[in-house]
Coordinates of C-alpha atoms in Angstrom, one line a residue:
X239 CA -13.8 -48.7 82.1
X240 CA -13.8 -52.1 83.6
X241 CA -11.3 -54.8 82.6
X242 CA -13.9 -56.4 80.3
X243 CA -14.7 -53.0 78.7
X244 CA -11.0 -52.4 78.0
X245 CA -10.7 -55.8 76.3
X246 CA -13.8 -55.1 74.1
X247 CA -12.5 -51.6 73.3
X248 CA -9.1 -53.0 72.4
X249 CA -10.5 -55.7 70.2
X250 CA -12.8 -53.2 68.5
X251 CA -10.0 -50.7 67.8
X252 CA -7.8 -53.6 66.5
X253 CA -10.6 -54.8 64.2
X254 CA -11.4 -51.3 62.9
X255 CA -7.7 -50.7 62.0
X256 CA -7.4 -54.0 60.1
X257 CA -7.2 -53.7 56.4
X258 CA -10.2 -55.0 54.5
X259 CA -9.9 -58.7 53.5
X260 CA -9.2 -59.3 49.8
X261 CA -11.4 -61.6 47.7
X262 CA -8.6 -64.2 47.9
X263 CA -8.4 -64.2 51.7
X264 CA -12.2 -64.4 51.9
X265 CA -12.2 -67.4 49.5
X266 CA -9.4 -69.0 51.6
X267 CA -11.5 -68.6 54.7
X268 CA -14.6 -70.0 53.1
X269 CA -12.8 -72.9 51.5
X270 CA -11.0 -73.9 54.7
X271 CA -14.3 -73.5 56.7
X272 CA -16.2 -75.8 54.3
X273 CA -13.3 -78.3 54.2
X274 CA -13.1 -78.4 58.0
X275 CA -16.8 -79.1 58.3
X276 CA -17.0 -82.0 55.9
X277 CA -16.0 -85.5 56.8
X278 CA -12.3 -86.4 56.0
X279 CA -13.4 -89.2 53.6
X280 CA -15.2 -86.7 51.4
X281 CA -12.2 -84.4 51.0
X282 CA -10.0 -86.5 48.7
X283 CA -11.0 -85.2 45.3
X284 CA -11.0 -81.6 46.4
X285 CA -7.7 -81.6 48.1
X286 CA -5.4 -83.2 45.5
X287 CA -4.3 -81.7 42.3
X288 CA -4.8 -78.0 43.0
X289 CA -3.0 -74.7 42.4
X290 CA -3.8 -73.1 45.8
X291 CA -1.1 -71.1 47.5
X292 CA -2.4 -69.8 50.8
X293 CA -1.6 -66.2 51.8
X294 CA -0.4 -67.2 55.3
X295 CA 1.5 -70.1 56.7
X296 CA -1.0 -71.0 59.3
X297 CA -3.8 -71.5 56.7
X298 CA -1.3 -73.6 54.6
X299 CA -0.5 -75.8 57.7
X300 CA -4.1 -76.3 58.5
X301 CA -4.9 -77.2 54.8
X302 CA -2.0 -79.8 54.8
X303 CA -3.1 -81.3 58.1
X304 CA -6.6 -81.8 56.7
X305 CA -5.2 -83.1 53.3
X306 CA -3.1 -85.7 55.1
X307 CA -5.5 -86.4 57.9
X308 CA -2.8 -85.5 60.5
X309 CA -3.6 -84.1 63.9
X310 CA -2.9 -80.4 64.5
X311 CA -1.0 -79.9 67.7
X312 CA 0.0 -76.2 67.7
X313 CA -2.4 -74.5 70.1
X314 CA -2.9 -71.5 67.8
X315 CA -3.6 -73.8 64.8
X316 CA -6.0 -75.9 66.9
X317 CA -7.9 -72.7 67.8
X318 CA -8.0 -71.6 64.1
X319 CA -9.1 -75.0 62.9
X320 CA -11.9 -75.0 65.5
X321 CA -13.0 -71.6 64.2
X322 CA -13.0 -72.9 60.6
X323 CA -15.0 -75.9 61.6
X324 CA -17.5 -73.7 63.5
X325 CA -17.9 -71.4 60.5
X326 CA -18.1 -74.3 58.2
X327 CA -21.0 -75.8 60.1
X328 CA -22.9 -72.6 59.9
X329 CA -22.2 -72.3 56.2
X330 CA -23.3 -75.9 55.6
X331 CA -26.6 -75.3 57.2
X332 CA -27.5 -72.8 54.4
X333 CA -26.3 -74.9 51.5
X334 CA -28.4 -77.3 49.4
X335 CA -25.3 -78.8 47.7
X336 CA -22.2 -78.5 49.9
X337 CA -20.0 -80.6 47.5
X338 CA -20.8 -78.2 44.6
X339 CA -20.1 -75.2 46.8
X340 CA -16.8 -76.6 48.0
X341 CA -15.7 -77.4 44.4
X342 CA -16.8 -73.9 43.2
X343 CA -15.0 -72.2 46.1
X344 CA -11.9 -74.3 45.3
X345 CA -12.0 -73.3 41.6
X346 CA -12.4 -69.6 42.4
X347 CA -9.6 -69.7 45.0
X348 CA -7.3 -71.4 42.5
X349 CA -8.0 -68.7 39.9
X350 CA -7.3 -66.0 42.4
X351 CA -4.0 -67.7 43.4
X352 CA -3.0 -68.0 39.7
X353 CA -3.8 -64.3 39.1
X354 CA -1.6 -63.5 42.1
X355 CA 1.2 -65.7 40.8
X356 CA 1.0 -64.1 37.3
X357 CA 1.5 -60.7 38.9
X358 CA 4.6 -62.0 40.7
X359 CA 5.9 -63.6 37.5
X360 CA 5.5 -60.3 35.6
X361 CA 7.8 -58.6 38.1
X362 CA 10.3 -61.4 38.1
X363 CA 10.3 -61.5 34.2
X364 CA 10.9 -57.8 34.0
X365 CA 13.8 -58.0 36.5
X366 CA 15.4 -60.9 34.8
X367 CA 15.1 -59.2 31.4
X368 CA 16.7 -56.1 32.8
X369 CA 19.6 -58.3 34.2
X370 CA 19.8 -60.1 30.8
X371 CA 19.3 -63.5 32.5
X372 CA 17.7 -65.2 29.4
X373 CA 17.7 -68.7 30.8
X374 CA 15.7 -67.8 33.9
X375 CA 13.5 -65.5 31.8
X376 CA 12.6 -68.4 29.6
X377 CA 11.7 -70.6 32.6
X378 CA 9.5 -67.8 34.0
X379 CA 7.8 -67.2 30.6
X380 CA 7.0 -70.9 30.3
X381 CA 5.3 -70.8 33.7
X382 CA 3.5 -67.6 32.8
X383 CA 2.1 -69.2 29.6
X384 CA 1.0 -72.3 31.5
X385 CA -0.8 -70.3 34.1
X386 CA -2.4 -68.1 31.5
X387 CA -3.7 -71.2 29.8
X388 CA -5.2 -72.3 33.1
X389 CA -7.1 -69.0 33.4
X390 CA -8.5 -69.4 29.8
X391 CA -10.2 -72.6 30.8
X392 CA -13.9 -72.3 31.8
X393 CA -14.3 -72.2 35.6

C-alpha cells in the first residue's frame, strides 16, 4: 500500500470501530451546524435560556464562543467550527424554514439533555439515600421534580 492508501485504511478502520452516535450527539451536531451557518445577529433568542449540556467540552466551547460572539483561537476548535459551518450550509440548502428547524432542534436537544440529567439524578438520589444524606437528597429531588415538569411540557 502507498502512503495515501495507508492513511485511508487507517481512517476507515478507525471509523468502523467507532461506536454509533447517540440521538443526543446527532442532535448536538445538527444544532451546532445550523447555529454556525446562520448569521450571529439571528442567534440571540436561540442561544439564551436553554438547558443544553454538551456531551464533550469542545462542543461546549464552540457553543459558548458562538453565544458570546468571541473568536475561537484553538486550532482544533477552529477546524471543528469550520466543519460545523460547512455542514450547516449544506443543511440550510435543504430547509424551507431554517429558524423553525433550529428551534425544533434546540428543543429536542434540550429534552435529550434533561433525560440524561434525570438518569444521573436517579443514581445520585439512590446513593444519597443509601448514605442517609437527607439534605442533599432533598436538593436532588427538587431538581428531579423541576426537570420532570420540563419534560411534561409540550415540545
